């Protein structure tokens, strides 16, 4: 083996992977003589034997760019260093185990890669993973953030009021309804989150990659609005608690409400709405300054906000057990069975804007309204998935931590319903908005601090998470209008943070907590419904890529979860639901119109694929009934002539393909053939296919593009006609241009190619439509007048009739009328034939004027009104055929046809064929010279006649006809008389 052999062997092995990505971001290429890295020869003695020659071969691993190919083995490689680097060189890549970070073949240990950070893709072809920063586990990374987001203002200042209004029984139902909804959503979230690495964007990323960019962005923007509005909810909660704890801090006069029903009429004070607005705006601005100044510090300190919350909840339960019972006027009875029984039923009633019972109030509360008020208390389950980039093990932490937080908070709420309902009277529950602080042990101040810290921490989370969600949507570069919010991977979304703060301030100005919460609820429920629908679709389709590590899921659970979300939305408020869905629909439509195309491998694409497969199987292999027959044209793009530069298909071919569809329904297959060797032209074919597909889309033609590489056009078309399509979706009509240039440019190879294509179509039982005068074919904006004339000579299954009806459905031909010309051999047959054809057209629901032309009338018309142009063409064709036959006789040997048979020429038959074409052409020019388009039956190429003769026949047929469709059907009907 010499050096040339070795380089050739290396090149062949590398050639298989020349298109694959190389470690480090480059690409592999075929090995050339001067390649420095793969196989290199040391100085070899030409006279040495092969065994000694092989000892001097040095192999350098492709991925080791830092090693000079001319250096010997490195000292640290040991004696067998060259063997270490050559073990898998045949495969053209670094060892797979090296890339994955597992134990390498040489015993080196590489750190196991963790989940990719936001904005990064880690694949087995992108080099060794970089050392990652400190990662968080399940407790601090998922459980604590979820718990902090779920436990908040609603539990402290609204939950006791909800228990008083709904009662213990319906309070339990309310908690279970909302808890089941979030539990099922958590199951779906766990399944999707464990099906692969997650980038930034949280639920938007999950929904977008499952349901497509349109659905993902529409729900993602709504979820962003929900988070921004939730920030206002938390700010108002903190301010209201502060003003309750320190009434003297109020700027404006407090609202005083007289409450009847207690033993002694009691004045209940609630903060003034203007105080809520002013303090809320100030707090929001301060929080924004904190976010702008140190988001990293917030992420470190945020878990510390949870500790006072847990302490305050512990103090509340201690206070419940040690509540005073000697002063019932306060409304706190302690744990008493009587209070439990009294509070079991509901007490829905009218309240004022502050929620205080008032018979003259403007708001009536029912179970549905309470659902909208309470549901924000169970949100926050997405907090862990939003931190996927900072987790050690996303596949374990997200499901375990999120489910633990969901179950823990739901259990807390259920227990709290029972205890709150048994510890105080209903009037106390409805009038003391801070009952949790009243009963807390030892001091109410502990609960006040817990409320303020929990709400401020949750508000910081909203002002930190919402901008990142908006930035993640903008970074996907789908909506150009969001480009202002784009940020680099390591940058802070300052513009998005400012925009979020403006939304938050706008909601704070409203100043009413009970009006804001239903809005937040709708957006959260819409997001949860999207997560459930995503899991439902992925689970139902069960694509090969759907392999979540979380096994406890089923499509029925996701479906129930999504349905429950929709039901809760309508329970809360059908008007808010319609507005939320309408907003999401408008965003969806806007993304579809203005958004850039993006293929994320979403579930809808998988659904389309499976639906197509199922539909294809249901069609079977049997022939489609004529009522269900659709034209599937195979458009032969390679023209008989030159096209303009960078135009892969004749523009009028695409226009004609659209004319063969009714209201755009159907599919066209555009094919072109590249002459050459497949291995040499494969890349060129791919580029040509992309160019052709782009041009088809530009022409707004529903179809697909295919490029075939073959030694010549005949072989390429023969392969296409046999293999193109699948099942009953194979093309049934071949559409091509008539080669009008073959004689003008003296292209002698065209006749045999043209005849071979027609014979292949007949053998494959494909219909044929040949367009003469393609350059003159009208586009959709050129209206045609006159008639569409059909010369129906042979039975074609009704294809010619169907094509004429399809033409009438287009704007360019809708002003035309159809004339049907039938050929009768005898005058006596004319009337009967006309009557039969009229009846046939009537049964087919087709309008056309029937004209019968007899064979005798041909002769009379020819003698009385001779067509000078046709006769000149006839004489010229006779002379050329005579010259062709004379040349054959001078050669002294009978030439072979393309099929290998000897050419047999019957001069009388040739004369008859020429005369028939002359008469038909004369009739067409007599009746249809002003027709918009003429359709005529295509005669098959005669057996044992040279292709040159057939082209003479066809040229005589189309002579002086500006626009003609030459049609040949196939052995089946495409129209039917029956309903």
mmCIF file of C-alpha atoms in Angstrom, residues 79-216:
data_model
loop_
_atom_site.group_PDB
_atom_site.id
_atom_site.type_symbol
_atom_site.label_atom_id
_atom_site.label_comp_id
_atom_site.label_asym_id
_atom_site.label_seq_id
_atom_site.Cartn_x
_atom_site.Cartn_y
_atom_site.Cartn_z
ATOM 1 C CA UNK A 79 4.049 4.609 23.832
ATOM 2 C CA UNK A 80 0.787 3.849 22.113
ATOM 3 C CA UNK A 81 -0.295 7.422 21.600
ATOM 4 C CA UNK A 82 -0.817 6.978 17.896
ATOM 5 C CA UNK A 83 -2.980 3.915 18.513
ATOM 6 C CA UNK A 84 -5.138 5.917 20.917
ATOM 7 C CA UNK A 85 -6.022 8.471 18.268
ATOM 8 C CA UNK A 86 -6.643 6.054 15.410
ATOM 9 C CA UNK A 87 -9.202 3.681 16.888
ATOM 10 C CA UNK A 88 -12.334 5.260 15.370
ATOM 11 C CA UNK A 89 -10.806 7.271 12.550
ATOM 12 C CA UNK A 90 -12.734 5.227 9.986
ATOM 13 C CA UNK A 91 -15.950 6.915 11.139
ATOM 14 C CA UNK A 92 -14.630 10.420 10.482
ATOM 15 C CA UNK A 93 -15.636 11.823 13.910
ATOM 16 C CA UNK A 94 -14.302 11.981 17.414
ATOM 17 C CA UNK A 95 -15.271 9.084 19.607
ATOM 18 C CA UNK A 96 -18.932 9.316 20.588
ATOM 19 C CA UNK A 97 -18.120 8.527 24.200
ATOM 20 C CA UNK A 98 -15.658 11.402 24.270
ATOM 21 C CA UNK A 99 -18.322 13.786 23.005
ATOM 22 C CA UNK A 100 -20.926 12.631 25.488
ATOM 23 C CA UNK A 101 -18.504 13.094 28.324
ATOM 24 C CA UNK A 102 -18.582 9.441 29.390
ATOM 25 C CA UNK A 103 -15.542 7.296 30.056
ATOM 26 C CA UNK A 104 -13.345 7.614 26.989
ATOM 27 C CA UNK A 105 -11.608 4.782 25.237
ATOM 28 C CA UNK A 106 -8.290 5.861 26.726
ATOM 29 C CA UNK A 107 -9.513 5.963 30.296
ATOM 30 C CA UNK A 108 -9.793 9.772 30.491
ATOM 31 C CA UNK A 109 -12.707 11.070 32.536
ATOM 32 C CA UNK A 110 -14.619 14.060 31.157
ATOM 33 C CA UNK A 111 -17.280 15.811 33.269
ATOM 34 C CA UNK A 112 -20.822 14.771 32.443
ATOM 35 C CA UNK A 113 -22.680 17.563 30.652
ATOM 36 C CA UNK A 114 -25.622 19.163 32.360
ATOM 37 C CA UNK A 115 -28.701 20.735 30.884
ATOM 38 C CA UNK A 116 -27.965 23.517 28.392
ATOM 39 C CA UNK A 117 -28.218 27.045 29.579
ATOM 40 C CA UNK A 118 -30.586 29.523 28.035
ATOM 41 C CA UNK A 119 -29.694 30.205 24.443
ATOM 42 C CA UNK A 120 -27.286 27.265 24.116
ATOM 43 C CA UNK A 121 -27.640 24.016 22.236
ATOM 44 C CA UNK A 122 -25.562 21.057 23.325
ATOM 45 C CA UNK A 123 -25.437 18.233 20.819
ATOM 46 C CA UNK A 124 -23.149 15.311 20.329
ATOM 47 C CA UNK A 125 -21.404 17.134 17.514
ATOM 48 C CA UNK A 126 -20.517 20.397 19.214
ATOM 49 C CA UNK A 127 -17.493 19.554 21.268
ATOM 50 C CA UNK A 128 -16.974 18.980 24.935
ATOM 51 C CA UNK A 129 -19.411 20.766 27.269
ATOM 52 C CA UNK A 130 -18.128 23.782 29.096
ATOM 53 C CA UNK A 131 -17.821 23.653 32.872
ATOM 54 C CA UNK A 132 -21.076 24.971 34.254
ATOM 55 C CA UNK A 133 -21.711 27.254 37.200
ATOM 56 C CA UNK A 134 -23.100 26.081 40.501
ATOM 57 C CA UNK A 135 -26.449 24.389 39.921
ATOM 58 C CA UNK A 136 -29.422 24.148 42.251
ATOM 59 C CA UNK A 137 -31.190 21.028 43.363
ATOM 60 C CA UNK A 138 -34.852 20.182 43.697
ATOM 61 C CA UNK A 139 -35.406 21.984 46.996
ATOM 62 C CA UNK A 140 -33.896 25.400 46.273
ATOM 63 C CA UNK A 141 -34.319 25.291 42.514
ATOM 64 C CA UNK A 142 -37.961 24.228 42.206
ATOM 65 C CA UNK A 143 -39.776 23.606 45.488
ATOM 66 C CA UNK A 144 -38.908 26.899 47.212
ATOM 67 C CA UNK A 145 -39.671 29.162 44.189
ATOM 68 C CA UNK A 146 -42.974 27.380 43.539
ATOM 69 C CA UNK A 147 -43.952 27.558 47.196
ATOM 70 C CA UNK A 148 -43.040 31.233 47.350
ATOM 71 C CA UNK A 149 -45.132 32.029 44.279
ATOM 72 C CA UNK A 150 -48.130 29.946 45.357
ATOM 73 C CA UNK A 151 -48.346 31.129 48.954
ATOM 74 C CA UNK A 152 -49.176 34.798 48.810
ATOM 75 C CA UNK A 153 -51.590 37.607 49.353
ATOM 76 C CA UNK A 154 -54.803 35.655 48.650
ATOM 77 C CA UNK A 155 -54.186 33.253 51.519
ATOM 78 C CA UNK A 156 -53.498 36.011 54.032
ATOM 79 C CA UNK A 157 -56.133 38.654 53.326
ATOM 80 C CA UNK A 158 -58.803 36.934 51.204
ATOM 81 C CA UNK A 159 -58.941 33.277 52.187
ATOM 82 C CA UNK A 160 -60.842 33.741 55.461
ATOM 83 C CA UNK A 161 -63.294 36.014 53.638
ATOM 84 C CA UNK A 162 -63.750 33.333 50.930
ATOM 85 C CA UNK A 163 -64.476 30.712 53.624
ATOM 86 C CA UNK A 164 -67.032 33.024 55.196
ATOM 87 C CA UNK A 165 -68.749 33.705 51.881
ATOM 88 C CA UNK A 166 -68.680 30.152 50.411
ATOM 89 C CA UNK A 167 -68.909 28.220 53.643
ATOM 90 C CA UNK A 168 -66.802 25.234 54.605
ATOM 91 C CA UNK A 169 -68.522 22.789 52.239
ATOM 92 C CA UNK A 170 -68.266 24.844 49.076
ATOM 93 C CA UNK A 171 -64.895 26.156 50.223
ATOM 94 C CA UNK A 172 -63.562 22.600 50.115
ATOM 95 C CA UNK A 173 -65.084 22.131 46.657
ATOM 96 C CA UNK A 174 -63.502 25.385 45.531
ATOM 97 C CA UNK A 175 -60.029 24.390 46.752
ATOM 98 C CA UNK A 176 -60.342 20.895 45.269
ATOM 99 C CA UNK A 177 -61.499 22.258 41.906
ATOM 100 C CA UNK A 178 -58.587 24.666 41.622
ATOM 101 C CA UNK A 179 -56.143 22.162 43.113
ATOM 102 C CA UNK A 180 -57.105 19.415 40.658
ATOM 103 C CA UNK A 181 -56.697 21.872 37.794
ATOM 104 C CA UNK A 182 -53.149 22.792 38.831
ATOM 105 C CA UNK A 183 -52.328 19.174 39.723
ATOM 106 C CA UNK A 184 -53.277 17.938 36.248
ATOM 107 C CA UNK A 185 -51.373 20.838 34.719
ATOM 108 C CA UNK A 186 -48.349 19.877 36.790
ATOM 109 C CA UNK A 187 -48.585 16.313 35.466
ATOM 110 C CA UNK A 188 -48.607 17.646 31.897
ATOM 111 C CA UNK A 189 -45.796 20.079 32.685
ATOM 112 C CA UNK A 190 -43.690 17.275 34.148
ATOM 113 C CA UNK A 191 -44.127 15.146 31.042
ATOM 114 C CA UNK A 192 -43.188 17.921 28.607
ATOM 115 C CA UNK A 193 -40.349 19.272 30.735
ATOM 116 C CA UNK A 194 -38.730 15.828 30.983
ATOM 117 C CA UNK A 195 -38.838 15.229 27.226
ATOM 118 C CA UNK A 196 -35.651 17.187 26.603
ATOM 119 C CA UNK A 197 -33.581 20.169 27.632
ATOM 120 C CA UNK A 198 -35.404 23.467 28.095
ATOM 121 C CA UNK A 199 -34.322 26.940 27.093
ATOM 122 C CA UNK A 200 -35.511 30.257 28.482
ATOM 123 C CA UNK A 201 -39.149 31.194 28.286
ATOM 124 C CA UNK A 202 -40.729 28.639 30.607
ATOM 125 C CA UNK A 203 -44.244 27.700 29.516
ATOM 126 C CA UNK A 204 -43.886 29.706 26.306
ATOM 127 C CA UNK A 205 -40.993 27.513 25.259
ATOM 128 C CA UNK A 206 -42.895 24.342 26.108
ATOM 129 C CA UNK A 207 -46.134 25.364 24.379
ATOM 130 C CA UNK A 208 -44.402 26.875 21.350
ATOM 131 C CA UNK A 209 -42.318 23.772 20.708
ATOM 132 C CA UNK A 210 -45.389 21.558 21.119
ATOM 133 C CA UNK A 211 -48.139 23.540 19.361
ATOM 134 C CA UNK A 212 -46.140 25.758 17.023
ATOM 135 C CA UNK A 213 -44.896 29.368 17.097
ATOM 136 C CA UNK A 214 -48.325 30.912 16.497
ATOM 137 C CA UNK A 215 -49.950 29.203 19.489
ATOM 138 C CA UNK A 216 -46.814 29.565 21.608
#
